GROMACS .gro file of C-alpha atoms in nm:
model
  163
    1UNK     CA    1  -2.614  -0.592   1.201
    2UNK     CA    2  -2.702  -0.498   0.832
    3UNK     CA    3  -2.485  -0.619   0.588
    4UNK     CA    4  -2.415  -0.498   0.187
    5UNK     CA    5  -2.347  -0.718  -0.055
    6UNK     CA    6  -1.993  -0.717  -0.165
    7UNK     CA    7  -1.890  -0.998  -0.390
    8UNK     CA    8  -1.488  -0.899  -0.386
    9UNK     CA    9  -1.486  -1.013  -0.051
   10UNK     CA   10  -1.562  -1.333  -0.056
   11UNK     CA   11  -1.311  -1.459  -0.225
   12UNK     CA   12  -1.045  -1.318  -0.033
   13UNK     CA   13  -1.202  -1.410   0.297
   14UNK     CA   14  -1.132  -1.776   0.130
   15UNK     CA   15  -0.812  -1.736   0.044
   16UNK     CA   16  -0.731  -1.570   0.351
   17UNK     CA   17  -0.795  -1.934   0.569
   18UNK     CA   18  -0.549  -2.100   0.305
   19UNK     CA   19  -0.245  -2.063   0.586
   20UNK     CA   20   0.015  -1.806   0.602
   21UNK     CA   21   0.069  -1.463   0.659
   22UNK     CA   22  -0.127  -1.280   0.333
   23UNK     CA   23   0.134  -0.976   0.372
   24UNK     CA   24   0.444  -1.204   0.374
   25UNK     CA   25   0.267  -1.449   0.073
   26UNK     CA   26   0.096  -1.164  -0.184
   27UNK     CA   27   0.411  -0.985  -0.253
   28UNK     CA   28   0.617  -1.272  -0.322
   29UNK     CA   29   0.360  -1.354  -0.645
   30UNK     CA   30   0.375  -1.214  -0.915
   31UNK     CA   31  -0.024  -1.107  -0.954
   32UNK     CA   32   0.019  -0.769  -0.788
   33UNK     CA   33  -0.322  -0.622  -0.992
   34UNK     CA   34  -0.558  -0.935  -0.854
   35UNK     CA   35  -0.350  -0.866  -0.487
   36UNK     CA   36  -0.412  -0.486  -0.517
   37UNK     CA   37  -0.071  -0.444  -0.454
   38UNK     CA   38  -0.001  -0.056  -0.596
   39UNK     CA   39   0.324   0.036  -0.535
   40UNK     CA   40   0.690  -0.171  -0.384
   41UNK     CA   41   1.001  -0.021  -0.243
   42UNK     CA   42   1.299  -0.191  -0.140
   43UNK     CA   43   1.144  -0.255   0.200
   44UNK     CA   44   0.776  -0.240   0.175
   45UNK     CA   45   0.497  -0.212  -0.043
   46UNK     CA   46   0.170  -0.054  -0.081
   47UNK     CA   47  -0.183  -0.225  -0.121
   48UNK     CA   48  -0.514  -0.148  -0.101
   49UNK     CA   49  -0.736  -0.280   0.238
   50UNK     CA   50  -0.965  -0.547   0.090
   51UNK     CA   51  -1.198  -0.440   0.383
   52UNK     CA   52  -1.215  -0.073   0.341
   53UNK     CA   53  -1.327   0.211   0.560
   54UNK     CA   54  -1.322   0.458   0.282
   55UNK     CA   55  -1.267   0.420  -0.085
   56UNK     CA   56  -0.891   0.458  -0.104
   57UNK     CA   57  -0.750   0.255   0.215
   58UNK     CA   58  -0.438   0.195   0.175
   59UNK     CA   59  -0.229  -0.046   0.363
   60UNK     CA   60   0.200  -0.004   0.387
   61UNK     CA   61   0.363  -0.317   0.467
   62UNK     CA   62   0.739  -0.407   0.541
   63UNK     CA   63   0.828  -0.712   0.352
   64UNK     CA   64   1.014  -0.828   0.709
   65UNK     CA   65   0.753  -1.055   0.877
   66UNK     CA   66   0.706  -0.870   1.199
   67UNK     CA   67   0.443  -0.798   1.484
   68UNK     CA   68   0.720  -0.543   1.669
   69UNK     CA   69   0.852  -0.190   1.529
   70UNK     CA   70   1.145  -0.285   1.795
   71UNK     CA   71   1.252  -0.525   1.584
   72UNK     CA   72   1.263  -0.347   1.204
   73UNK     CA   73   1.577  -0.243   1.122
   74UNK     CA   74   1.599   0.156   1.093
   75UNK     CA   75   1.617   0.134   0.696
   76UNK     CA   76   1.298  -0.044   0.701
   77UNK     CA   77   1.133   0.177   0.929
   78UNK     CA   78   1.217   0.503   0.729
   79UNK     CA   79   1.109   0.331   0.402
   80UNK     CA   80   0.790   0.246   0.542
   81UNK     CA   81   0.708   0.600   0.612
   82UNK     CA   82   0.903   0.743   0.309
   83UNK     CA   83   0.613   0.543   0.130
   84UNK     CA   84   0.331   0.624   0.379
   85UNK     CA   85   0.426   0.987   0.281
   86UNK     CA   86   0.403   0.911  -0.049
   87UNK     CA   87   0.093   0.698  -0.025
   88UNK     CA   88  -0.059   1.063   0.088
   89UNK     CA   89   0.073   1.218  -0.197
   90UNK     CA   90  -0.061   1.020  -0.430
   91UNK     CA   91  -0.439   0.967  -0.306
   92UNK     CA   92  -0.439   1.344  -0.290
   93UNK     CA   93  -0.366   1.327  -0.653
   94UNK     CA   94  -0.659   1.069  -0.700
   95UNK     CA   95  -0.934   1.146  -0.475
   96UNK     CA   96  -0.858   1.497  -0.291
   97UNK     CA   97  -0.938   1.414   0.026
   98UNK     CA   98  -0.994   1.623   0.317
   99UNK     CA   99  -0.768   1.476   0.560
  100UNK     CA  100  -0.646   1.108   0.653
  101UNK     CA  101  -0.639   0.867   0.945
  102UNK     CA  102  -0.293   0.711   0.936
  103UNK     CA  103  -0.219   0.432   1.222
  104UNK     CA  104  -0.131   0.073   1.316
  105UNK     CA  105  -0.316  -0.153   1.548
  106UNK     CA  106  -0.044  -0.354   1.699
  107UNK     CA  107  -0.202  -0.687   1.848
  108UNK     CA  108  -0.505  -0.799   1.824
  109UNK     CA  109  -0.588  -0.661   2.154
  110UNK     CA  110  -0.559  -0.333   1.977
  111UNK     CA  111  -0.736  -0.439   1.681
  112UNK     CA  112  -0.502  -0.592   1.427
  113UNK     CA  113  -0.689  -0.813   1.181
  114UNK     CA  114  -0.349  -0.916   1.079
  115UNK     CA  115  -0.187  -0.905   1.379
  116UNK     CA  116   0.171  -1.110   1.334
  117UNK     CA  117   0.245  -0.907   1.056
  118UNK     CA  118   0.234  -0.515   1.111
  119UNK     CA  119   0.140  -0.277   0.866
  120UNK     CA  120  -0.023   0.111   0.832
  121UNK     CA  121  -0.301   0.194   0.761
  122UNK     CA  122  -0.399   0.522   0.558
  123UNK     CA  123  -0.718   0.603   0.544
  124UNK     CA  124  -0.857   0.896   0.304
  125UNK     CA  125  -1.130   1.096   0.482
  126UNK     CA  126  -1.360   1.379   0.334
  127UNK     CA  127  -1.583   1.640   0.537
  128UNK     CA  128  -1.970   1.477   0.559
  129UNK     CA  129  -1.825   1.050   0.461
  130UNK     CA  130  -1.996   0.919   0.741
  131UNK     CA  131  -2.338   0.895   0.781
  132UNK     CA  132  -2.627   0.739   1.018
  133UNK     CA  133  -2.515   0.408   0.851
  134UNK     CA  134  -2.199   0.300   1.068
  135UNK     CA  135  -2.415   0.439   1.361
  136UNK     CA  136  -2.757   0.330   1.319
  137UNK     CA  137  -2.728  -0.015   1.180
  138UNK     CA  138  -2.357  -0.050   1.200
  139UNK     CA  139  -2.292  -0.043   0.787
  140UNK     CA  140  -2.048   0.127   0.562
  141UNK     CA  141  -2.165   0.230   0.206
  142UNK     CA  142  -1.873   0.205  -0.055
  143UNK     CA  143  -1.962   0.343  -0.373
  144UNK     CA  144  -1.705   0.222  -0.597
  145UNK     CA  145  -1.536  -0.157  -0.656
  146UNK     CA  146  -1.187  -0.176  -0.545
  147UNK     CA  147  -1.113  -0.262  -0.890
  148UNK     CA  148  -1.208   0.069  -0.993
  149UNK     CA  149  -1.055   0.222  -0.714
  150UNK     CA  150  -0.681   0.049  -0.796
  151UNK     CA  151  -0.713   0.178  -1.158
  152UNK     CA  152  -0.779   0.555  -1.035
  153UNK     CA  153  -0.489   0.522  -0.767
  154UNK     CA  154  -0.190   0.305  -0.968
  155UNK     CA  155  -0.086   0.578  -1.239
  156UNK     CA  156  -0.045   0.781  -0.981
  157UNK     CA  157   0.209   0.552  -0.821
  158UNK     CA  158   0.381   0.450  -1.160
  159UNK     CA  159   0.516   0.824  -1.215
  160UNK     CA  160   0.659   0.898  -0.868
  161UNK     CA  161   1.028   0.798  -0.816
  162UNK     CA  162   1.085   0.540  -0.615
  163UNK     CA  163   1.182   0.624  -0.219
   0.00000   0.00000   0.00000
């Protein structure tokens, strides 16, 4: 496999082996620009995926620490897609996109990278974004810092009401 170079990474891959659950610990600091946390609501908040399919990947996560929808109370499970609705809005604002994938890999059977703690992911998508990269030599080209990207998407967060 080919690799980029992407220097944001690393230093969330080291703070990721610190301990604890990064979607139960980020929120609680108060550092939401260097977390690339966007947007909170009483139940869960919105961040950008610090290992991105597209520019714009969002991830909605309850504050509740949970690996089951079973066990979310009904308030937090309308919140969380009260703000994956908005999380739409607002990166059609920003970006324009086409069309999105929005899902959760529950277990890590299924794919969660973070699988005790569940969490959405939306994922902007535009006609002609992938390529012979992800095929050929199993690489993604992303053409803008998340940085950047957080600047583009928070103003769009800071004038909608909250859900």
């Amino acid at each position: 496999m080919k690799r980029l170079w992407a220097p944001w990474r690393m230093q969330y891959i080291k703070k990721a082996k610190e301990g604890g659950c990064i979607l139960c610990e980020k929120p609680k600091e108060d550092r939401d620009k260097e977390n690339y946390i966007l947007y909170r609501s009483a139940h869960s908040f919105v961040m950008l995926n610090t290992y991105p399919y597209n520019n714009g990947h969002l991830m909605v996560s309850p504050y509740a620490h949970s690996n089951s929808l079973e066990a979310l109370s009904d308030d937090i499970l309308l919140d969380m897609f009260k703000v994956t609705s908005l999380s739409t809005s607002v990166l059609k604002a920003a970006f324009s996109p086409e069309g999105f994938n929005i899902g959760m890999n529950l277990g890590k059977t299924a794919g969660a990278g973070i699988d005790d703690h569940l969490h959405i992911h939306i994922v902007p998508r535009w006609n002609g974004d992938t390529s012979y990269m992800p095929v050929i030599s199993e690489t993604r080209v992303l053409p803008e810092h998340l940085m950047d990207t957080y600047q583009k998407i928070l103003p769009h967060f800071e004038c909608r009401e909250k859900p």
